[in-house]
Amino acid sequence: MTLEFLVASAIGVLVAGGIYMVLRGRTFQVVLGLTLFSYAVNLFLFASGRLTVNAPPILSETATAYTDPLPQALVLTAIVITFGMTAFAVVLALRSFLETGSDQVDGDDAPSTPAHAASGETTPGPRA
Amino acid sequence: MSLIQHLAIAPVVIPALAAPFAVMVMRRKRTLGTAISLLSCAAMLIAALALLVQAGEGTIRTYALGNWPAPFGIVLVVDRLSAIMLTLAATVSLIALVHAVLTGADRKGWHFHPLFQFQMLGLNGAFLTGDLFNLFVFFEVLLIASYGLMLHGQGPARLKAGVQYVVVNIVGSSLFLIALGLLYALTGTLNMADMGLRVAALGPDDQGLLRVVALLLVSVFALKAAIAPLHLWLPRTYAVTTPAVAALFAIMTKVGVYSIIRVVPQIFGDGAGAAAWAPAPYLLPAAAITAIVGFAGVFVARSLSEQAAYAVIGSTGTLLIAVAGWQADTLTAAIYYLVHSTLAGAALFLVADVVARRRASFADTASAGPAFCQQQTVGLMFMAAAIAATGLPPLSGFIGKLLILESIVDTPGWQGAWGWAWGVILATTLIGVIGFARTGSAIFWKDIPPTDGAEPAVVSSADMVAPVITLALLAAWSIGAGAGTAYGAAAAGQILDSASAVRAVLGEP
């Protein structure tokens, strides 16, 4: 019971953090959010075959119980895909910043609301 | 196994082989890379047509990859709906590719052709697969290729829209994985046909979770199909994309619609207990709002490509009103309209490009500019494309909308709702007509004198080939409406009879 609770709350915290970060305005934070979110998803997929401790995933003559091997294969695929996607998002965010001079996700040059200026965030200028 | 039995995998293998070859020869001989790409699209069309004929016989064919039997291995399933989608994808891809080559749009970057082929690999795979995780993988293949194609040609506007597009889709893919994980945890299988059987056998404790999965999965597909309120990524993305690519993207939103049509009856059909048809009640209001938002966008759009992007949203909404009925009649109308709306969306993007290439700095903005060459011909093409997109006679949009209106009247459980659906479809058509008339009259009827004696750019008429072919196909689709709806009706019957798919995939019980 405790193991399930730990894994479930870890996934929950990761998802909450990930969603909060994805909803932020700047690309770096969004990419971090995507990473957190994909960790959560990978953990979740892993847990979808039920949590089994000390059991082999492949056929063995001595084993009495098995853990489900399929989620492990699925997670491997998902990790590779999300890794590639995150790398692409990083490169794209960087390229977009260099070309437009803005690291806002919505592409606006400068945050026009005074609330942003008050929070102490500085707006990077274009690096031509 | 004879070669004909391997036909099912041809639409996946052809682009998978063509893409690396195109990468290899591109640097040395550009024309050879282009030829490989064109040949591959032509081969895909031939394979898809062969599958269309084969599927027309009525048997659902399966292809077990690596000869592992379902549900342990991945199977490709060819039924009538997949064959229709494959043919449509191959046709649109050939048109988009011809336009890209003729206008030189493919020369703005090195990897246009390989990315185009990978995009087709993802699309064809998504239409063929009978395995839910495999569907996710093909979604990712088509998405990552689409990121590259969307950014093709670069420029700040594309990069800005690209960041949003990529972020939205990565979040969407993560939600897809969560839904998949839940479904696997509940049923212990990933094969769609097997899943349908096991969902029916679930105990009462799991019914709530199953409902959550059904809604989550359909939400992910709704994001791909750009259904309101998940449509916000589309207009900006499609409006700034290279027009030839945008024409291909017209089929990408249809992948979402296809997945909804495929997954809901198969997994969450009559046997699914509390989750049976769980997404259905939400689909109609969402579809109606999508249609309204789309055509309202057509009304206020500032450029032709933006208008085309909103028309794609609007037509998806109209299409989903029919899908939401989940009856043989409504699905038949939906399948007919799906083919039409894909071609009409592609035609709009291509015509927008033809206009933009002739108006120099005015591009395709909906404002009066100096007279440009072949103004009348282009104007006629725009009118035909607009007629198709809004659904006026004589093109197939009219027949499609008529079929939808007719079919939803008798839908059981829609006594109060069909009036709303009628109102939305008819009102959005009117708004669309006015919107297209507004941009058309601004661009083609109002001329301002050219500034400081600048001659209008003379462009060869080669770029009109692709839009004219698309419009001819739309005309052919309205002439062939009888055959089209007959095939569509048979396809709808196959979709709703999930037991036949189970028999085909898992063998006789």
CSV table of N, CA and C in Angstrom, one decimal, chain B residues 92-189:
chain,number,residue,atom,x,y,z
B,92,VAL,N,-4.0,13.8,-51.8
B,92,VAL,CA,-3.6,15.1,-51.3
B,92,VAL,C,-2.1,15.3,-51.3
B,93,SER,N,-1.4,14.2,-50.9
B,93,SER,CA,0.1,14.4,-50.8
B,93,SER,C,0.7,14.6,-52.2
B,94,LEU,N,0.1,13.9,-53.2
B,94,LEU,CA,0.6,14.0,-54.6
B,94,LEU,C,0.4,15.5,-55.1
B,95,ILE,N,-0.8,16.0,-54.8
B,95,ILE,CA,-1.2,17.3,-55.2
B,95,ILE,C,-0.2,18.3,-54.5
B,96,ALA,N,-0.1,18.2,-53.2
B,96,ALA,CA,0.8,19.1,-52.5
B,96,ALA,C,2.2,19.1,-52.9
B,97,LEU,N,2.7,17.9,-53.2
B,97,LEU,CA,4.1,17.7,-53.7
B,97,LEU,C,4.3,18.3,-55.0
B,98,VAL,N,3.3,18.1,-56.0
B,98,VAL,CA,3.4,18.7,-57.3
B,98,VAL,C,3.5,20.2,-57.2
B,99,HIS,N,2.6,20.7,-56.3
B,99,HIS,CA,2.6,22.2,-56.2
B,99,HIS,C,3.9,22.7,-55.6
B,100,ALA,N,4.4,22.0,-54.6
B,100,ALA,CA,5.7,22.4,-54.0
B,100,ALA,C,6.8,22.4,-55.0
B,101,VAL,N,6.8,21.4,-55.9
B,101,VAL,CA,7.9,21.3,-56.9
B,101,VAL,C,7.7,22.4,-57.9
B,102,LEU,N,6.5,22.6,-58.4
B,102,LEU,CA,6.3,23.5,-59.4
B,102,LEU,C,6.5,25.0,-59.0
B,103,THR,N,6.2,25.3,-57.7
B,103,THR,CA,6.5,26.6,-57.2
B,103,THR,C,7.8,26.8,-56.6
B,104,GLY,N,8.6,25.7,-56.5
B,104,GLY,CA,10.0,25.8,-56.0
B,104,GLY,C,10.0,26.0,-54.5
B,105,ALA,N,8.8,25.7,-53.8
B,105,ALA,CA,8.7,25.8,-52.4
B,105,ALA,C,9.6,24.7,-51.7
B,106,ASP,N,9.9,23.6,-52.4
B,106,ASP,CA,10.7,22.6,-51.8
B,106,ASP,C,12.2,22.9,-51.8
B,107,ARG,N,12.5,24.0,-52.5
B,107,ARG,CA,13.9,24.4,-52.6
B,107,ARG,C,14.4,25.3,-51.5
B,108,LYS,N,13.4,25.7,-50.6
B,108,LYS,CA,13.8,26.6,-49.5
B,108,LYS,C,14.5,25.9,-48.4
B,109,GLY,N,14.7,24.6,-48.4
B,109,GLY,CA,15.4,23.9,-47.4
B,109,GLY,C,15.8,22.6,-47.9
B,110,TRP,N,16.8,22.0,-47.3
B,110,TRP,CA,17.3,20.7,-47.8
B,110,TRP,C,16.5,19.5,-47.6
B,111,HIS,N,15.7,19.5,-46.6
B,111,HIS,CA,15.1,18.3,-46.1
B,111,HIS,C,13.6,18.2,-46.4
B,112,PHE,N,13.1,19.0,-47.3
B,112,PHE,CA,11.7,19.0,-47.6
B,112,PHE,C,11.2,17.6,-48.0
B,113,HIS,N,11.8,17.0,-48.9
B,113,HIS,CA,11.3,15.8,-49.5
B,113,HIS,C,11.4,14.6,-48.4
B,114,PRO,N,12.5,14.4,-47.8
B,114,PRO,CA,12.5,13.4,-46.7
B,114,PRO,C,11.4,13.6,-45.6
B,115,LEU,N,11.3,14.9,-45.2
B,115,LEU,CA,10.3,15.2,-44.2
B,115,LEU,C,8.9,14.9,-44.7
B,116,PHE,N,8.7,15.2,-45.9
B,116,PHE,CA,7.4,15.0,-46.6
B,116,PHE,C,7.1,13.5,-46.6
B,117,GLN,N,8.1,12.7,-46.9
B,117,GLN,CA,7.9,11.2,-46.9
B,117,GLN,C,7.6,10.7,-45.5
B,118,PHE,N,8.4,11.2,-44.5
B,118,PHE,CA,8.1,10.7,-43.1
B,118,PHE,C,6.7,11.1,-42.7
B,119,GLN,N,6.3,12.3,-43.1
B,119,GLN,CA,4.9,12.7,-42.8
B,119,GLN,C,3.9,11.7,-43.3
B,120,MET,N,4.1,11.3,-44.6
B,120,MET,CA,3.2,10.3,-45.2
B,120,MET,C,3.3,9.0,-44.5
B,121,LEU,N,4.5,8.6,-44.0
B,121,LEU,CA,4.7,7.3,-43.2
B,121,LEU,C,3.8,7.4,-42.0
B,122,GLY,N,3.9,8.5,-41.3
B,122,GLY,CA,3.1,8.6,-40.1
B,122,GLY,C,1.6,8.6,-40.4
B,123,LEU,N,1.2,9.3,-41.4
B,123,LEU,CA,-0.3,9.4,-41.8
B,123,LEU,C,-0.8,8.0,-42.1
B,124,ASN,N,-0.1,7.3,-43.1
B,124,ASN,CA,-0.5,6.0,-43.5
B,124,ASN,C,-0.6,5.0,-42.4
B,125,GLY,N,0.5,5.1,-41.6
B,125,GLY,CA,0.5,4.2,-40.4
B,125,GLY,C,-0.6,4.4,-39.5
B,126,ALA,N,-1.0,5.6,-39.2
B,126,ALA,CA,-2.1,5.9,-38.3
B,126,ALA,C,-3.4,5.4,-38.9
B,127,PHE,N,-3.5,5.4,-40.2
B,127,PHE,CA,-4.8,5.0,-40.8
B,127,PHE,C,-4.9,3.4,-40.8
B,128,LEU,N,-3.7,2.8,-40.8
B,128,LEU,CA,-3.7,1.3,-40.9
B,128,LEU,C,-3.7,0.6,-39.6
B,129,THR,N,-3.1,1.1,-38.6
B,129,THR,CA,-2.8,0.3,-37.4
B,129,THR,C,-4.0,-0.1,-36.7
B,130,GLY,N,-3.9,-1.3,-36.1
B,130,GLY,CA,-5.0,-1.8,-35.2
B,130,GLY,C,-4.6,-1.9,-33.8
B,131,ASP,N,-3.5,-1.2,-33.5
B,131,ASP,CA,-3.0,-1.3,-32.1
B,131,ASP,C,-2.9,0.1,-31.6
B,132,LEU,N,-3.3,0.3,-30.3
B,132,LEU,CA,-3.5,1.7,-29.8
B,132,LEU,C,-2.1,2.3,-29.6
B,133,PHE,N,-1.1,1.5,-29.0
B,133,PHE,CA,0.2,2.1,-28.8
B,133,PHE,C,0.9,2.4,-30.1
B,134,ASN,N,0.7,1.6,-31.1
B,134,ASN,CA,1.2,1.8,-32.4
B,134,ASN,C,0.6,3.1,-33.0
B,135,LEU,N,-0.6,3.3,-32.7
B,135,LEU,CA,-1.3,4.5,-33.2
B,135,LEU,C,-0.5,5.8,-32.6
B,136,PHE,N,-0.2,5.7,-31.3
B,136,PHE,CA,0.6,6.7,-30.7
B,136,PHE,C,1.9,7.0,-31.4
B,137,VAL,N,2.6,5.8,-31.7
B,137,VAL,CA,3.9,6.0,-32.3
B,137,VAL,C,3.8,6.6,-33.7
B,138,PHE,N,2.8,6.2,-34.5
B,138,PHE,CA,2.6,6.8,-35.8
B,138,PHE,C,2.2,8.3,-35.6
B,139,PHE,N,1.4,8.6,-34.6
B,139,PHE,CA,1.1,10.0,-34.3
B,139,PHE,C,2.4,10.8,-34.2
B,140,GLU,N,3.3,10.2,-33.4
B,140,GLU,CA,4.5,11.0,-33.1
B,140,GLU,C,5.3,11.1,-34.4
B,141,VAL,N,5.4,10.1,-35.2
B,141,VAL,CA,6.1,10.2,-36.5
B,141,VAL,C,5.6,11.3,-37.3
B,142,LEU,N,4.2,11.3,-37.4
B,142,LEU,CA,3.7,12.4,-38.3
B,142,LEU,C,3.8,13.7,-37.7
B,143,LEU,N,3.8,13.8,-36.3
B,143,LEU,CA,4.0,15.1,-35.7
B,143,LEU,C,5.4,15.6,-35.9
B,144,ILE,N,6.4,14.8,-35.6
B,144,ILE,CA,7.7,15.3,-35.7
B,144,ILE,C,8.1,15.7,-37.1
B,145,ALA,N,7.6,15.0,-38.1
B,145,ALA,CA,7.8,15.4,-39.5
B,145,ALA,C,7.0,16.7,-39.7
B,146,SER,N,5.8,16.8,-39.1
B,146,SER,CA,5.1,18.1,-39.4
B,146,SER,C,5.8,19.3,-38.7
B,147,TYR,N,6.5,19.1,-37.6
B,147,TYR,CA,7.2,20.2,-37.1
B,147,TYR,C,8.2,20.7,-38.1
B,148,GLY,N,8.9,19.8,-38.7
B,148,GLY,CA,10.0,20.2,-39.7
B,148,GLY,C,9.3,20.8,-40.9
B,149,LEU,N,8.2,20.2,-41.4
B,149,LEU,CA,7.6,20.8,-42.6
B,149,LEU,C,7.0,22.2,-42.2
B,150,MET,N,6.4,22.3,-41.0
B,150,MET,CA,5.8,23.5,-40.7
B,150,MET,C,6.8,24.7,-40.6
B,151,LEU,N,8.0,24.3,-40.2
B,151,LEU,CA,9.1,25.4,-40.1
B,151,LEU,C,9.8,25.5,-41.4
B,152,HIS,N,9.5,24.7,-42.4
B,152,HIS,CA,10.2,24.8,-43.7
B,152,HIS,C,10.1,26.2,-44.2
B,153,GLY,N,11.3,26.7,-44.6
B,153,GLY,CA,11.3,28.1,-45.1
B,153,GLY,C,11.6,29.1,-44.1
B,154,GLN,N,11.5,28.7,-42.8
B,154,GLN,CA,11.9,29.5,-41.7
B,154,GLN,C,11.2,30.8,-41.6
B,155,GLY,N,11.9,31.8,-41.0
B,155,GLY,CA,11.3,33.1,-40.8
B,155,GLY,C,10.7,33.3,-39.4
B,156,PRO,N,10.7,34.5,-38.8
B,156,PRO,CA,10.2,34.7,-37.4
B,156,PRO,C,8.8,34.2,-37.2
B,157,ALA,N,7.9,34.5,-38.2
B,157,ALA,CA,6.4,34.2,-38.0
B,157,ALA,C,6.3,32.7,-37.8
B,158,ARG,N,7.0,31.9,-38.6
B,158,ARG,CA,6.9,30.5,-38.5
B,158,ARG,C,7.4,30.0,-37.2
B,159,LEU,N,8.6,30.6,-36.8
B,159,LEU,CA,9.2,30.1,-35.5
B,159,LEU,C,8.3,30.4,-34.4
B,160,LYS,N,7.7,31.6,-34.3
B,160,LYS,CA,6.8,31.9,-33.2
B,160,LYS,C,5.6,30.9,-33.2
B,161,ALA,N,5.0,30.7,-34.3
B,161,ALA,CA,3.9,29.8,-34.3
B,161,ALA,C,4.3,28.4,-34.1
B,162,GLY,N,5.6,28.0,-34.5
B,162,GLY,CA,6.1,26.7,-34.3
B,162,GLY,C,6.3,26.3,-32.9
B,163,VAL,N,6.7,27.3,-32.1
B,163,VAL,CA,6.9,27.0,-30.6
B,163,VAL,C,5.6,26.6,-30.0
B,164,GLN,N,4.6,27.3,-30.3
B,164,GLN,CA,3.2,27.0,-29.7
B,164,GLN,C,2.8,25.6,-30.2
B,165,TYR,N,2.9,25.4,-31.5
B,165,TYR,CA,2.4,24.2,-32.1
B,165,TYR,C,3.1,23.0,-31.5
B,166,VAL,N,4.4,23.1,-31.3
B,166,VAL,CA,5.2,22.0,-30.8
B,166,VAL,C,4.8,21.7,-29.3
B,167,VAL,N,4.7,22.8,-28.5
B,167,VAL,CA,4.4,22.7,-27.1
B,167,VAL,C,3.0,22.0,-26.9
B,168,VAL,N,2.0,22.6,-27.7
B,168,VAL,CA,0.7,22.0,-27.6
B,168,VAL,C,0.6,20.5,-27.9
B,169,ASN,N,1.4,20.2,-29.0
B,169,ASN,CA,1.3,18.8,-29.4
B,169,ASN,C,2.1,17.8,-28.4
B,170,ILE,N,3.1,18.3,-27.8
B,170,ILE,CA,3.8,17.5,-26.8
B,170,ILE,C,2.9,17.2,-25.6
B,171,VAL,N,2.2,18.3,-25.2
B,171,VAL,CA,1.3,18.1,-24.1
B,171,VAL,C,0.2,17.1,-24.5
B,172,GLY,N,-0.3,17.2,-25.7
B,172,GLY,CA,-1.3,16.3,-26.2
B,172,GLY,C,-0.8,14.9,-26.2
B,173,SER,N,0.4,14.7,-26.7
B,173,SER,CA,1.0,13.3,-26.7
B,173,SER,C,1.1,12.8,-25.3
B,174,SER,N,1.5,13.6,-24.3
B,174,SER,CA,1.6,13.1,-23.0
B,174,SER,C,0.2,12.6,-22.5
B,175,LEU,N,-0.8,13.4,-22.8
B,175,LEU,CA,-2.1,13.0,-22.3
B,175,LEU,C,-2.6,11.7,-23.0
B,176,PHE,N,-2.2,11.5,-24.3
B,176,PHE,CA,-2.4,10.3,-25.0
B,176,PHE,C,-1.8,9.1,-24.3
B,177,LEU,N,-0.5,9.3,-23.8
B,177,LEU,CA,0.1,8.2,-23.1
B,177,LEU,C,-0.6,7.9,-21.8
B,178,ILE,N,-1.1,9.0,-21.1
B,178,ILE,CA,-1.8,8.7,-19.8
B,178,ILE,C,-3.0,7.9,-20.1
B,179,ALA,N,-3.8,8.2,-21.1
B,179,ALA,CA,-5.0,7.5,-21.5
B,179,ALA,C,-4.6,6.0,-21.8
B,180,LEU,N,-3.5,5.9,-22.6
B,180,LEU,CA,-3.1,4.5,-23.0
B,180,LEU,C,-2.7,3.7,-21.8
B,181,GLY,N,-2.0,4.3,-20.8
B,181,GLY,CA,-1.6,3.6,-19.6
B,181,GLY,C,-2.8,3.2,-18.8
B,182,LEU,N,-3.8,4.0,-18.7
B,182,LEU,CA,-5.0,3.7,-18.0
B,182,LEU,C,-5.7,2.5,-18.6
B,183,LEU,N,-5.8,2.6,-20.0
B,183,LEU,CA,-6.5,1.5,-20.7
B,183,LEU,C,-5.7,0.2,-20.6
B,184,TYR,N,-4.4,0.3,-20.6
B,184,TYR,CA,-3.6,-1.0,-20.5
B,184,TYR,C,-3.8,-1.5,-19.1
B,185,ALA,N,-3.8,-0.6,-18.1
B,185,ALA,CA,-4.0,-1.1,-16.7
B,185,ALA,C,-5.3,-1.7,-16.5
B,186,LEU,N,-6.3,-1.2,-17.2
B,186,LEU,CA,-7.7,-1.8,-17.0
B,186,LEU,C,-7.9,-3.1,-17.8
B,187,THR,N,-7.3,-3.1,-19.0
B,187,THR,CA,-7.7,-4.3,-19.9
B,187,THR,C,-6.5,-5.2,-20.1
B,188,GLY,N,-5.3,-4.8,-19.9
B,188,GLY,CA,-4.2,-5.7,-20.1
B,188,GLY,C,-3.9,-6.0,-21.6
B,189,THR,N,-4.4,-5.1,-22.5
B,189,THR,CA,-4.1,-5.3,-23.9
B,189,THR,C,-4.0,-4.0,-24.6
